[in-house]
Amino acid sequence: MKKIFSVFVPLMLCMSCSGFLTENPTTSLSSVYDTETALETNVRGIIRSLEGPGMYASDMLENLQSCSGLVHWGSVSGRIGDERWDCVLRCLNYSSMSLNITMYGSFYTAINNCNILIDALPSSPVDTEYKKEIEAEAKLYRAYLYFTLVRLYGDVPLSLGGISQASSYKALPRAPYCEVYAQVLKDLETAFENMRSPERVAAVTGTQGRPNRWAARAVQAVVYLQIASILSVPQDENFYDPSKPGRIPDFSKYGIMDASDAYDKAYKAAKDVIDNGPYKLAWNYADLFKWTRSYTDHYGKDCWNLDERILVIQSTGHNSGNVTAMRTLPQYPEGSSVKAGTSISRHSNIRPTRFFFQQWCRMTGGVKGEAGSARENMYIGSPDPRLDLSLFHTSYKRSSDGKTVSVYPASGTIEQVNMGGSMPFYRKYWSPTYSGIPDVADLYLLRFSEMYYVAAEAAARLGRSDEAYDLIDKVHERARRSDPSGVPSSQPAWNKGQFASADEFVTALIWDKLFEFCGEDHEFFEVRRLGAKWFSDQVIQPVNAFLSEMDQWTYRDTYYGGSFQFETDYQKLRASLLCEFPKDELALNPAMTPADKNDFSWE
């Protein structure tokens, strides 16, 4: 049986497995919650809703990553003048943007599915301990959904009602963001205390595809790190406003009085997962993205059985065309064959920018083109194996005249530049042969390696610099294993003391994190986590400087049009840290006040 530690495994709604999975879903309204099988069916219903329109695997992936300044959105030249593309160029989701409206509503639909089940459990005749497990898993999903929402919108309606309040969020006022974080932490505490162990998951479900209690601890670590970032630079966040109630961060309810407290909790949670959890780093980086049962790694695992997985998006359907994004490998029953062609249909809409490629090479000992060549001042590759394993280059022809243009240099050696003009895709989502034909692939939302990044950043902020270097070297050691033989490459590697301060270490760590998780839905959140000044200093201004140097290059005109520059006004950039609230919610929710309609410095 395909074994992964995954939050989102929608196929479990329809697949045939052992135990309760062999039974037909309960359909009688009188017994929807009356048996263990019925409760499991309801959990799978929650999971199914998590892949809905605008959720993690579709519009959100494409749109939010593009708003980071590090990813291109599809056929960009055709979007100049399009409001959707204008949003991306301003690093902001507009109130009227359809993708924003869809995303917001879909999140609350999934949250309500969690609430309905939680609300129904007290009256269910099922064994109390079994119901506690079900409630805990539902609260993990709810916590992760609200954690995403609060990072997207700041203050959001906090709907905890059940069946009688199926659309309750549409009539609720926005709750202060600190209250939302408090609920997220409360749900995660319950989840970690009462969710199933890995062994219990396997015993009850006949598979290990559903998350175990350690997934809750891992999410806790990420939440604590986010809170620590807010407390480090509160005035740099969009939602900070001393003149309004609830806008000065206060997390004292959870014993967090300052940033140091939050970093300490993030460190302890991440270390707990590292030291005591069931996860393990893949043997080398390439093992994470082979996408074939014919390949097994150093530990005898295929891509869908790796112990590095914590939360993963999968999908059920065999999608035709480009209708729905992120169509991933179903969790087939034991012995069934993998069906190709069910992968990410929007693979072409999430492409790294040339700046991101150059930044990656620059920060990892990259090499430039030959002196005297057109690429003399351009990086053409890096010894970091993750770059070559992450990006796939294909020839590109300009749509206006069909002429082949030099958009990106090829990654790797100088000789490889002779491939000609190229436009990278994320190789992670393509077939093992990188033949240009999308194949089966999953989207990682949370991998075990992120725990090392969380622990390393927290350790650096807490003054434990040597330990911070040791922690990140665990990830780099894995990255240096560039082939199954485990022979290390020279990069990446950090020497203790090479960064003069914790700030320098953390900035380098965040970039390295972006390299490690490129294309895995981290970009939007990571570049905004430390506030507007960091976003401006580390992304926006360097991108603008990079574009200013490229007047003679086809790339700039093809992707941005003319002399485009990203917004540098501090207040507008600060506003872009959050998505604007969807216009439908502002117009139709009677609990929304006039202040809500002109909030967070949007206008």
Coordinates of C-alpha atoms in Angstrom, one line a residue:
M1 CA 0.0 0.0 0.0
K2 CA 1.3 3.4 -0.8
K3 CA 2.3 4.9 2.5
I4 CA 2.7 8.6 3.0
F5 CA 2.2 10.9 5.9
S6 CA -0.2 13.2 4.3
V7 CA -3.0 15.6 5.4
F8 CA -4.7 15.7 2.1
V9 CA -5.5 12.4 0.5
P10 CA -8.8 13.0 -1.3
L11 CA -8.8 9.7 -3.2
M12 CA -9.6 7.9 0.1
L13 CA -13.2 8.9 -0.6
C14 CA -13.4 6.4 -3.4
M15 CA -10.5 4.0 -3.2
S16 CA -10.8 0.4 -2.0
C17 CA -8.6 -0.6 1.0
S18 CA -8.8 -2.8 4.0
G19 CA -11.0 -2.3 7.0
F20 CA -13.6 0.4 6.9
L21 CA -12.4 1.5 3.5
T22 CA -14.1 -1.5 2.0
E23 CA -17.5 -0.5 3.2
N24 CA -19.9 1.8 1.3
P25 CA -20.2 5.3 2.6
T26 CA -23.1 5.8 4.9
T27 CA -25.9 7.7 3.2
S28 CA -28.8 7.5 5.7
L29 CA -29.2 10.9 7.4
S30 CA -30.2 9.1 10.7
S31 CA -26.8 7.3 10.8
V32 CA -24.4 9.8 9.3
Y33 CA -22.4 9.9 12.5
D34 CA -23.6 6.6 14.2
T35 CA -20.7 4.3 13.3
E36 CA -16.9 4.4 13.0
T37 CA -17.2 3.9 9.3
A38 CA -19.6 6.9 9.0
L39 CA -17.2 9.1 11.0
E40 CA -14.3 8.1 8.8
T41 CA -16.4 8.9 5.7
N42 CA -17.0 12.4 7.2
V43 CA -13.3 12.9 7.7
R44 CA -12.7 11.9 4.1
G45 CA -15.3 14.4 3.1
I46 CA -13.3 17.1 4.9
I47 CA -10.2 16.0 3.0
R48 CA -12.0 16.1 -0.3
S49 CA -13.1 19.7 0.3
L50 CA -9.5 20.7 0.7
E51 CA -8.8 20.3 -3.0
G52 CA -11.7 22.5 -4.0
P53 CA -11.6 25.5 -6.3
G54 CA -9.1 28.1 -5.2
M55 CA -7.5 25.8 -2.6
Y56 CA -3.9 24.8 -2.0
A57 CA -3.6 22.8 -5.2
S58 CA -5.2 25.1 -7.8
D59 CA -5.6 28.9 -8.1
M60 CA -3.8 29.5 -4.9
L61 CA -0.7 27.9 -6.0
E62 CA -0.6 29.8 -9.3
N63 CA -1.6 33.2 -8.0
L64 CA 0.0 33.5 -4.7
Q65 CA 3.4 32.3 -5.8
S66 CA 3.4 34.8 -8.6
C67 CA 2.7 37.6 -6.1
S68 CA 6.0 36.8 -4.4
G69 CA 8.0 38.5 -7.2
L70 CA 9.9 35.2 -7.6
V71 CA 7.5 33.3 -9.9
H72 CA 6.0 34.1 -13.3
W73 CA 2.3 33.5 -13.9
G74 CA 1.8 31.5 -17.1
S75 CA 2.1 33.1 -20.5
V76 CA 3.0 36.5 -19.1
S77 CA 3.4 38.4 -22.4
G78 CA -0.3 37.7 -23.0
R79 CA -1.3 39.1 -19.6
I80 CA 0.1 42.6 -19.9
G81 CA -2.9 44.9 -19.4
D82 CA -4.9 42.1 -17.7
E83 CA -6.1 43.0 -14.2
R84 CA -5.1 39.6 -13.0
W85 CA -1.5 40.1 -14.2
D86 CA -1.5 43.6 -12.8
C87 CA -2.3 42.1 -9.4
V88 CA 0.7 39.9 -9.7
L89 CA 3.0 42.7 -10.8
R90 CA 1.8 44.7 -7.7
C91 CA 2.4 41.6 -5.5
L92 CA -1.2 42.0 -4.3
N93 CA -4.5 40.1 -4.7
Y94 CA -7.2 42.7 -5.5
S95 CA -10.6 42.7 -3.9
S96 CA -12.3 42.2 -7.2
M97 CA -10.0 39.5 -8.5
S98 CA -12.1 36.3 -9.1
L99 CA -9.3 34.0 -7.9
N100 CA -9.3 35.9 -4.6
I101 CA -13.0 35.6 -4.2
T102 CA -13.0 31.9 -5.0
M103 CA -10.1 31.2 -2.7
Y104 CA -11.7 32.9 0.3
G105 CA -15.1 31.1 -0.1
S106 CA -13.5 27.7 -0.6
F107 CA -11.5 28.0 2.6
Y108 CA -14.6 28.6 4.6
T109 CA -16.5 25.8 2.9
A110 CA -13.7 23.4 4.1
I111 CA -13.7 25.0 7.6
N112 CA -17.5 24.5 7.8
N113 CA -17.0 20.8 6.9
C114 CA -14.7 20.5 9.9
N115 CA -17.2 22.4 12.1
I116 CA -20.1 20.2 11.1
L117 CA -18.3 17.0 12.1
I118 CA -17.0 18.4 15.4
D119 CA -20.4 19.7 16.3
A120 CA -22.0 16.3 15.6
L121 CA -19.6 14.2 17.6
P122 CA -21.1 14.6 21.1
S123 CA -24.4 13.0 20.1
S124 CA -22.8 10.1 18.2
P125 CA -23.0 6.7 19.9
V126 CA -19.5 5.8 18.8
D127 CA -16.9 5.0 21.5
T128 CA -15.7 8.2 23.2
E129 CA -12.0 7.5 22.6
Y130 CA -12.6 6.9 18.9
K131 CA -14.6 10.2 18.7
K132 CA -11.7 12.0 20.3
E133 CA -9.4 10.8 17.5
I134 CA -11.8 12.0 14.9
E135 CA -12.3 15.4 16.5
A136 CA -8.6 15.9 16.9
E137 CA -8.0 15.2 13.2
A138 CA -10.8 17.6 12.2
K139 CA -9.2 20.2 14.4
L140 CA -5.8 19.7 12.7
Y141 CA -7.4 20.5 9.3
R142 CA -9.3 23.5 10.7
A143 CA -6.1 24.8 12.3
Y144 CA -4.2 24.6 9.1
L145 CA -7.0 26.3 7.2
Y146 CA -7.2 29.2 9.6
F147 CA -3.4 29.5 9.8
T148 CA -3.5 30.0 6.0
L149 CA -6.4 32.4 6.1
V150 CA -4.9 34.6 8.9
R151 CA -1.6 34.9 6.9
L152 CA -3.6 35.8 3.8
Y153 CA -6.1 38.3 5.2
G154 CA -5.2 39.3 8.8
D155 CA -8.5 39.7 10.7
V156 CA -11.0 37.1 9.4
P157 CA -14.4 35.8 10.6
L158 CA -13.8 33.0 13.2
S159 CA -16.5 30.5 12.5
L160 CA -16.6 27.6 15.0
G161 CA -20.2 26.6 14.5
G162 CA -21.5 23.4 13.1
I163 CA -24.6 22.0 11.3
S164 CA -27.0 24.9 12.3
Q165 CA -24.5 27.4 11.1
A166 CA -23.5 26.1 7.7
S167 CA -22.9 29.6 6.3
S168 CA -22.1 31.2 9.6
Y169 CA -18.9 33.0 8.4
K170 CA -21.0 35.0 5.9
A171 CA -22.7 36.8 8.8
L172 CA -19.8 37.1 11.2
P173 CA -17.5 40.2 11.8
R174 CA -13.8 39.8 11.4
A175 CA -12.0 38.6 14.5
P176 CA -8.7 40.2 15.5
Y177 CA -5.8 38.2 14.0
C178 CA -4.4 37.3 17.5
E179 CA -7.7 35.6 18.3
V180 CA -7.4 33.6 15.2
Y181 CA -3.9 32.5 16.0
A182 CA -5.1 31.6 19.6
Q183 CA -7.7 29.3 18.1
V184 CA -5.2 27.8 15.7
L185 CA -2.9 26.9 18.6
K186 CA -5.8 25.6 20.7
D187 CA -6.8 23.3 17.9
L188 CA -3.3 22.1 17.4
E189 CA -2.9 21.3 21.1
T190 CA -6.0 19.1 21.0
A191 CA -4.8 17.5 17.8
F192 CA -1.4 16.6 19.1
E193 CA -2.9 15.3 22.4
N194 CA -5.6 13.1 20.8
M195 CA -4.7 12.3 17.2
R196 CA -3.6 8.8 16.3
S197 CA -0.1 7.6 16.4
P198 CA 1.5 6.4 13.2
E199 CA 0.8 2.8 14.2
R200 CA -2.8 3.6 15.1
V201 CA -3.3 5.3 11.8
A202 CA -2.2 2.2 10.0
A203 CA -4.2 -0.2 12.2
V204 CA -7.5 1.7 11.8
T205 CA -7.3 2.8 8.1
G206 CA -5.2 0.1 6.5
T207 CA -2.8 2.7 5.3
Q208 CA -0.6 5.4 6.6
G209 CA -1.8 8.0 4.2
R210 CA -3.7 10.0 6.8
P211 CA -1.7 12.3 9.2
N212 CA -0.7 11.2 12.6
R213 CA -0.3 13.3 15.8
W214 CA 3.2 14.4 14.9
A215 CA 1.8 16.4 12.0
A216 CA 0.1 18.7 14.5
R217 CA 3.4 19.2 16.4
A218 CA 5.1 20.1 13.1
V219 CA 2.4 22.7 12.2
Q220 CA 2.8 24.1 15.7
A221 CA 6.5 24.8 15.1
V222 CA 5.6 26.7 11.9
V223 CA 2.9 28.7 13.6
Y224 CA 5.2 29.7 16.5
L225 CA 7.8 30.8 14.0
Q226 CA 5.3 33.0 12.3
I227 CA 4.2 34.5 15.6
A228 CA 7.9 35.1 16.4
S229 CA 8.3 37.0 13.1
I230 CA 5.3 39.2 13.9
L231 CA 6.6 40.0 17.3
S232 CA 10.1 40.8 15.9
V233 CA 8.9 43.6 13.6
P234 CA 5.3 44.3 14.5
Q235 CA 5.3 47.8 13.0
D236 CA 6.4 46.4 9.7
E237 CA 3.3 44.2 9.3
N238 CA 0.2 45.3 7.4
F239 CA -2.2 44.8 10.3
Y240 CA -0.2 46.8 12.9
D241 CA -2.1 49.9 14.0
P242 CA -1.9 51.2 17.6
S243 CA -5.0 53.3 17.0
K244 CA -7.3 50.3 16.5
P245 CA -8.3 47.6 19.0
G246 CA -6.6 44.3 18.5
R247 CA -3.9 45.6 16.1
I248 CA -1.0 45.4 18.5
P249 CA 0.1 41.8 18.7
D250 CA -0.7 40.1 22.0
F251 CA -0.1 36.4 22.3
S252 CA 0.2 36.3 26.1
K253 CA -2.7 33.8 26.4
Y254 CA -0.2 31.2 25.2
G255 CA 2.7 32.3 27.4
I256 CA 4.3 34.3 24.6
M257 CA 5.3 37.7 25.9
D258 CA 7.8 38.6 23.3
A259 CA 9.6 37.3 20.2
S260 CA 12.1 35.3 22.3
D261 CA 9.3 33.3 23.9
A262 CA 7.9 32.5 20.4
Y263 CA 11.3 31.5 19.1
D264 CA 11.8 29.2 22.1
K265 CA 8.4 27.5 21.5
A266 CA 9.2 27.1 17.8
Y267 CA 12.6 25.7 18.5
K268 CA 11.2 23.2 21.1
A269 CA 8.3 22.0 18.9
A270 CA 10.6 21.6 15.8
K271 CA 13.2 19.7 17.9
D272 CA 10.6 17.5 19.3
V273 CA 9.5 16.5 15.8
I274 CA 13.2 16.0 14.8
D275 CA 14.2 14.0 17.9
N276 CA 11.0 12.0 18.6
G277 CA 8.8 12.1 15.5
P278 CA 8.4 9.3 12.9
Y279 CA 9.9 11.2 10.0
K280 CA 13.2 10.9 8.2
L281 CA 14.9 13.0 5.5
A282 CA 14.9 11.4 2.1
W283 CA 18.4 10.0 1.2
N284 CA 19.0 12.7 -1.4
Y285 CA 17.0 15.6 -2.9
A286 CA 16.2 13.8 -6.1
D287 CA 14.4 11.0 -4.4
L288 CA 11.6 13.4 -3.4
F289 CA 10.6 13.9 -7.1
K290 CA 11.2 10.7 -9.0
W291 CA 7.5 9.9 -9.3
T292 CA 7.8 6.3 -10.4
R293 CA 7.3 3.0 -8.6
S294 CA 10.2 1.6 -10.6
Y295 CA 12.6 3.7 -8.5
T296 CA 13.4 3.0 -4.9
D297 CA 15.6 5.1 -2.7
H298 CA 18.4 4.2 -0.3
Y299 CA 15.8 3.1 2.2
G300 CA 13.9 1.0 -0.3
K301 CA 11.1 3.5 -0.6
D302 CA 9.4 5.0 -3.7
C303 CA 8.3 8.6 -4.0
W304 CA 4.9 7.9 -2.4
N305 CA 6.3 6.1 0.6
L306 CA 9.1 8.5 1.8
D307 CA 9.2 9.2 5.5
E308 CA 10.0 12.9 4.8
R309 CA 6.3 13.6 4.0
I310 CA 4.2 15.3 6.7
L311 CA 1.4 17.1 4.8
V312 CA 0.8 16.4 1.1
I313 CA -1.8 17.3 -1.5
Q314 CA -3.0 14.5 -3.6
S315 CA -6.0 14.1 -5.9
T316 CA -8.4 11.6 -7.2
G317 CA -9.5 12.3 -10.7
H318 CA -7.9 11.7 -14.1
N319 CA -8.1 15.2 -15.4
S320 CA -8.4 16.0 -19.0
G321 CA -6.9 19.2 -20.4
N322 CA -6.1 22.1 -18.2
V323 CA -9.3 22.3 -16.2
T324 CA -8.1 21.8 -12.7
A325 CA -4.6 22.3 -11.4
M326 CA -2.4 20.0 -9.4
R327 CA -4.0 16.7 -10.5
T328 CA -1.8 14.3 -8.6
L329 CA -1.3 10.6 -8.3
P330 CA -4.2 8.8 -6.6
Q331 CA -3.5 6.5 -3.7
Y332 CA -4.1 3.3 -5.6
P333 CA -4.8 0.0 -3.8
E334 CA -1.9 -2.4 -3.3
G335 CA -0.6 -3.8 -6.6
S336 CA -2.3 -1.4 -9.0
S337 CA -0.3 0.4 -11.6
V338 CA 0.5 4.1 -11.7
K339 CA -1.4 6.0 -14.3
A340 CA 0.5 8.8 -16.0
G341 CA -1.0 12.0 -17.1
T342 CA -2.8 12.9 -13.9
S343 CA -0.4 15.5 -12.7
I344 CA -0.2 19.3 -12.5
S345 CA -2.2 20.8 -15.3
R346 CA -0.9 24.3 -14.5
H347 CA 2.7 23.3 -14.5
S348 CA 3.3 25.9 -17.2
N349 CA 1.8 28.7 -15.0
I350 CA 4.3 28.5 -12.2
R351 CA 7.8 29.3 -13.5
P352 CA 10.7 30.8 -11.6
T353 CA 11.7 34.3 -12.6
R354 CA 15.1 35.0 -14.0
F355 CA 16.0 37.0 -10.9
F356 CA 15.2 33.9 -8.8
F357 CA 17.5 31.8 -11.0
Q358 CA 20.3 34.3 -10.8
Q359 CA 19.9 34.7 -7.0
W360 CA 20.1 31.0 -6.5
C361 CA 23.3 30.8 -8.5
R362 CA 24.8 33.8 -6.9
M363 CA 24.2 32.6 -3.4
T364 CA 25.5 29.1 -4.0
G365 CA 28.8 29.6 -5.7
G366 CA 27.4 29.8 -9.2
V367 CA 29.4 30.3 -12.4
K368 CA 28.9 32.9 -15.1
G369 CA 29.1 32.7 -18.9
E370 CA 32.4 32.9 -20.7
A371 CA 34.2 36.2 -21.0
G372 CA 33.3 38.0 -24.2
S373 CA 30.1 36.1 -24.7
A374 CA 26.6 37.5 -24.5
R375 CA 26.3 35.7 -21.1
E376 CA 29.5 37.1 -19.6
N377 CA 27.8 38.8 -16.7
M378 CA 25.0 36.2 -16.3
Y379 CA 25.0 33.2 -14.0
I380 CA 24.5 30.1 -16.0
G381 CA 24.4 27.5 -13.2
S382 CA 25.4 26.5 -9.7
P383 CA 27.0 23.5 -8.0
D384 CA 24.0 23.3 -5.8
P385 CA 22.4 20.0 -7.0
R386 CA 19.0 21.2 -5.9
L387 CA 18.9 23.8 -8.7
D388 CA 19.4 21.3 -11.5
L389 CA 17.0 18.9 -9.8
S390 CA 14.3 21.6 -9.4
L391 CA 14.3 23.3 -12.8
F392 CA 13.6 22.0 -16.3
H393 CA 14.5 24.1 -19.3
T394 CA 12.7 24.0 -22.6
S395 CA 13.1 26.1 -25.7
Y396 CA 10.9 29.2 -26.0
K397 CA 9.7 31.1 -29.0
R398 CA 8.3 34.6 -28.9
S399 CA 4.6 34.5 -29.7
S400 CA 4.7 37.8 -31.8
D401 CA 7.1 36.6 -34.5
G402 CA 8.0 33.0 -33.6
K403 CA 11.6 33.9 -33.1
T404 CA 13.6 31.9 -30.5
V405 CA 14.8 34.1 -27.8
S406 CA 17.3 33.8 -25.0
V407 CA 15.0 34.1 -21.9
Y408 CA 17.1 32.2 -19.3
P409 CA 20.5 30.6 -19.4
A410 CA 20.5 26.8 -19.1
S411 CA 21.4 25.5 -15.6
G412 CA 24.6 23.6 -15.2
T413 CA 27.9 23.9 -17.1
I414 CA 28.9 26.5 -19.6
E415 CA 28.6 23.9 -22.4
Q416 CA 24.9 23.4 -21.5
V417 CA 24.2 27.1 -22.4
N418 CA 24.4 25.9 -26.0
M419 CA 20.9 24.5 -25.4
G420 CA 19.8 28.0 -26.6
G421 CA 16.9 30.1 -25.3
S422 CA 15.0 28.5 -22.5
M423 CA 12.2 29.0 -20.0
P424 CA 12.4 27.0 -16.8
F425 CA 9.5 24.9 -15.4
Y426 CA 9.6 23.3 -12.0
R427 CA 11.1 19.9 -12.8
K428 CA 9.7 18.6 -9.5
Y429 CA 6.3 18.3 -11.2
W430 CA 7.3 16.6 -14.4
S431 CA 8.1 13.1 -15.5
P432 CA 11.3 11.4 -14.2
T433 CA 12.8 11.8 -17.7
Y434 CA 11.9 15.5 -17.8
S435 CA 10.7 14.9 -21.3
G436 CA 8.3 17.8 -21.4
I437 CA 5.3 15.6 -20.6
P438 CA 3.7 16.1 -17.2
D439 CA 3.5 13.0 -15.2
V440 CA 2.1 12.0 -11.8
A441 CA 3.3 14.2 -8.9
D442 CA 2.2 15.3 -5.4
L443 CA 2.5 18.7 -3.9
Y444 CA 4.3 18.9 -0.6
L445 CA 2.8 21.3 1.9
L446 CA 5.1 20.4 4.8
R447 CA 8.2 18.2 4.6
F448 CA 10.4 17.1 7.5
S449 CA 13.3 19.2 6.2
E450 CA 11.3 22.3 7.2
M451 CA 11.6 21.4 10.8
Y452 CA 15.4 21.8 10.5
Y453 CA 14.9 25.3 9.0
V454 CA 12.5 26.3 11.8
A455 CA 14.8 25.0 14.5
A456 CA 17.9 26.6 12.9
E457 CA 16.2 30.0 12.6
A458 CA 14.9 29.9 16.1
A459 CA 18.3 28.7 17.5
A460 CA 20.0 31.6 15.7
R461 CA 17.6 34.1 17.2
L462 CA 18.1 32.6 20.6
G463 CA 21.9 33.0 20.4
R464 CA 22.7 29.4 19.7
S465 CA 24.6 30.0 16.5
D466 CA 26.7 26.9 16.5
E467 CA 23.6 24.7 16.8
A468 CA 21.9 26.7 14.1
Y469 CA 24.7 25.9 11.7
D470 CA 24.6 22.2 12.7
L471 CA 20.9 22.0 12.1
I472 CA 20.9 23.5 8.6
D473 CA 23.9 21.3 7.7
K474 CA 21.7 18.3 8.1
V475 CA 19.6 19.5 5.2
H476 CA 22.7 20.6 3.2
E477 CA 24.3 17.2 3.8
R478 CA 21.3 15.6 2.1
A479 CA 21.4 18.1 -0.7
R480 CA 25.1 17.3 -1.3
R481 CA 24.2 13.7 -2.1
S482 CA 23.7 14.4 -5.7
D483 CA 23.3 10.8 -6.8
P484 CA 22.2 7.5 -5.3
S485 CA 25.7 6.6 -4.5
G486 CA 25.8 9.4 -2.0
V487 CA 28.9 11.0 -3.3
P488 CA 28.8 14.6 -2.1
S489 CA 29.1 17.7 -4.2
S490 CA 30.9 20.8 -3.0
Q491 CA 27.8 22.8 -2.4
P492 CA 25.8 23.9 -0.5
A493 CA 27.7 24.1 2.7
W494 CA 27.9 26.8 5.4
N495 CA 30.9 27.3 7.6
K496 CA 30.3 28.3 11.2
G497 CA 30.8 32.0 11.7
Q498 CA 30.5 32.9 8.0
F499 CA 27.6 35.2 8.8
A500 CA 28.4 38.1 11.0
S501 CA 25.0 38.3 12.8
A502 CA 21.8 36.4 13.4
D503 CA 20.1 38.8 10.9
E504 CA 22.5 37.8 8.2
F505 CA 22.2 34.1 9.0
V506 CA 18.3 34.3 9.0
T507 CA 18.3 36.1 5.7
A508 CA 20.6 33.5 4.1
L509 CA 18.5 30.8 5.7
I510 CA 15.2 32.1 4.2
W511 CA 16.8 32.2 0.7
D512 CA 18.1 28.7 1.2
K513 CA 14.6 27.7 2.3
L514 CA 13.2 29.2 -0.9
F515 CA 15.7 27.2 -2.9
E516 CA 14.9 24.0 -1.0
F517 CA 11.1 24.4 -1.3
C518 CA 10.8 26.3 -4.6
G519 CA 7.5 25.7 -6.3
E520 CA 6.0 24.1 -3.2
D521 CA 3.7 26.9 -2.2
H522 CA 6.1 28.7 0.2
E523 CA 7.1 31.8 -1.8
F524 CA 4.2 34.1 -1.0
F525 CA 4.3 33.5 2.7
E526 CA 8.1 33.3 3.2
V527 CA 9.0 36.6 1.5
R528 CA 6.3 38.4 3.6
R529 CA 7.0 36.7 7.0
L530 CA 9.5 39.3 8.3
G531 CA 7.5 42.3 7.2
A532 CA 7.6 45.1 4.5
K533 CA 11.1 46.2 5.1
W534 CA 12.6 42.7 4.6
F535 CA 10.4 42.2 1.6
S536 CA 11.5 45.5 0.1
D537 CA 15.2 45.1 1.0
Q538 CA 15.6 41.4 0.0
V539 CA 13.2 41.0 -2.9
I540 CA 11.5 44.1 -4.4
Q541 CA 14.5 46.4 -4.6
P542 CA 17.0 43.7 -5.8
V543 CA 14.4 42.6 -8.5
N544 CA 14.0 46.2 -9.7
A545 CA 17.8 46.7 -9.8
F546 CA 18.0 43.4 -11.8
L547 CA 15.4 44.5 -14.3
S548 CA 17.0 47.9 -14.7
E549 CA 20.2 46.2 -15.9
M550 CA 18.3 44.2 -18.5
D551 CA 17.1 46.9 -20.9
Q552 CA 18.9 45.2 -23.8
W553 CA 17.6 41.7 -23.0
T554 CA 14.5 40.3 -24.5
Y555 CA 13.5 38.9 -21.2
R556 CA 12.4 42.2 -19.7
D557 CA 10.1 43.1 -22.5
T558 CA 8.7 39.6 -22.9
Y559 CA 7.7 39.3 -19.2
Y560 CA 7.1 42.8 -17.9
G561 CA 6.7 45.1 -20.8
G562 CA 8.7 48.3 -21.3
S563 CA 10.4 49.8 -18.3
F564 CA 8.3 48.1 -15.6
Q565 CA 9.4 48.4 -11.9
F566 CA 7.8 46.8 -8.9
E567 CA 6.1 49.1 -6.4
T568 CA 8.6 50.6 -3.9
D569 CA 6.3 53.0 -1.9
Y570 CA 6.6 51.7 1.6
Q571 CA 2.9 52.0 2.5
K572 CA 1.7 50.3 -0.7
L573 CA 4.3 47.6 -0.3
R574 CA 3.2 47.1 3.3
A575 CA -0.4 46.8 2.0
S576 CA 0.6 44.1 -0.3
L577 CA 1.6 41.8 2.6
L578 CA -2.0 40.8 2.8
C579 CA -4.6 40.0 0.2
E580 CA -7.4 42.6 -0.1
F581 CA -10.6 41.3 1.4
P582 CA -12.9 39.9 -1.4
K583 CA -15.4 42.4 -2.7
D584 CA -18.3 39.9 -2.4
E585 CA -17.7 39.4 1.3
L586 CA -17.5 43.2 1.9
A587 CA -20.7 43.7 0.0
L588 CA -22.8 40.9 1.2
N589 CA -21.8 40.2 4.8
P590 CA -24.0 42.5 7.0
A591 CA -21.4 42.3 9.9
M592 CA -18.8 44.0 7.8
T593 CA -18.4 47.6 8.9
P594 CA -17.5 50.6 6.8
A595 CA -14.0 50.5 8.4
D596 CA -13.6 46.9 7.1
K597 CA -14.1 48.2 3.6
N598 CA -11.1 50.5 3.8
D599 CA -8.8 48.6 6.0
F600 CA -5.2 47.5 6.2
S601 CA -4.0 50.5 4.2
W602 CA -5.5 49.2 0.9
E603 CA -6.7 52.6 -0.2

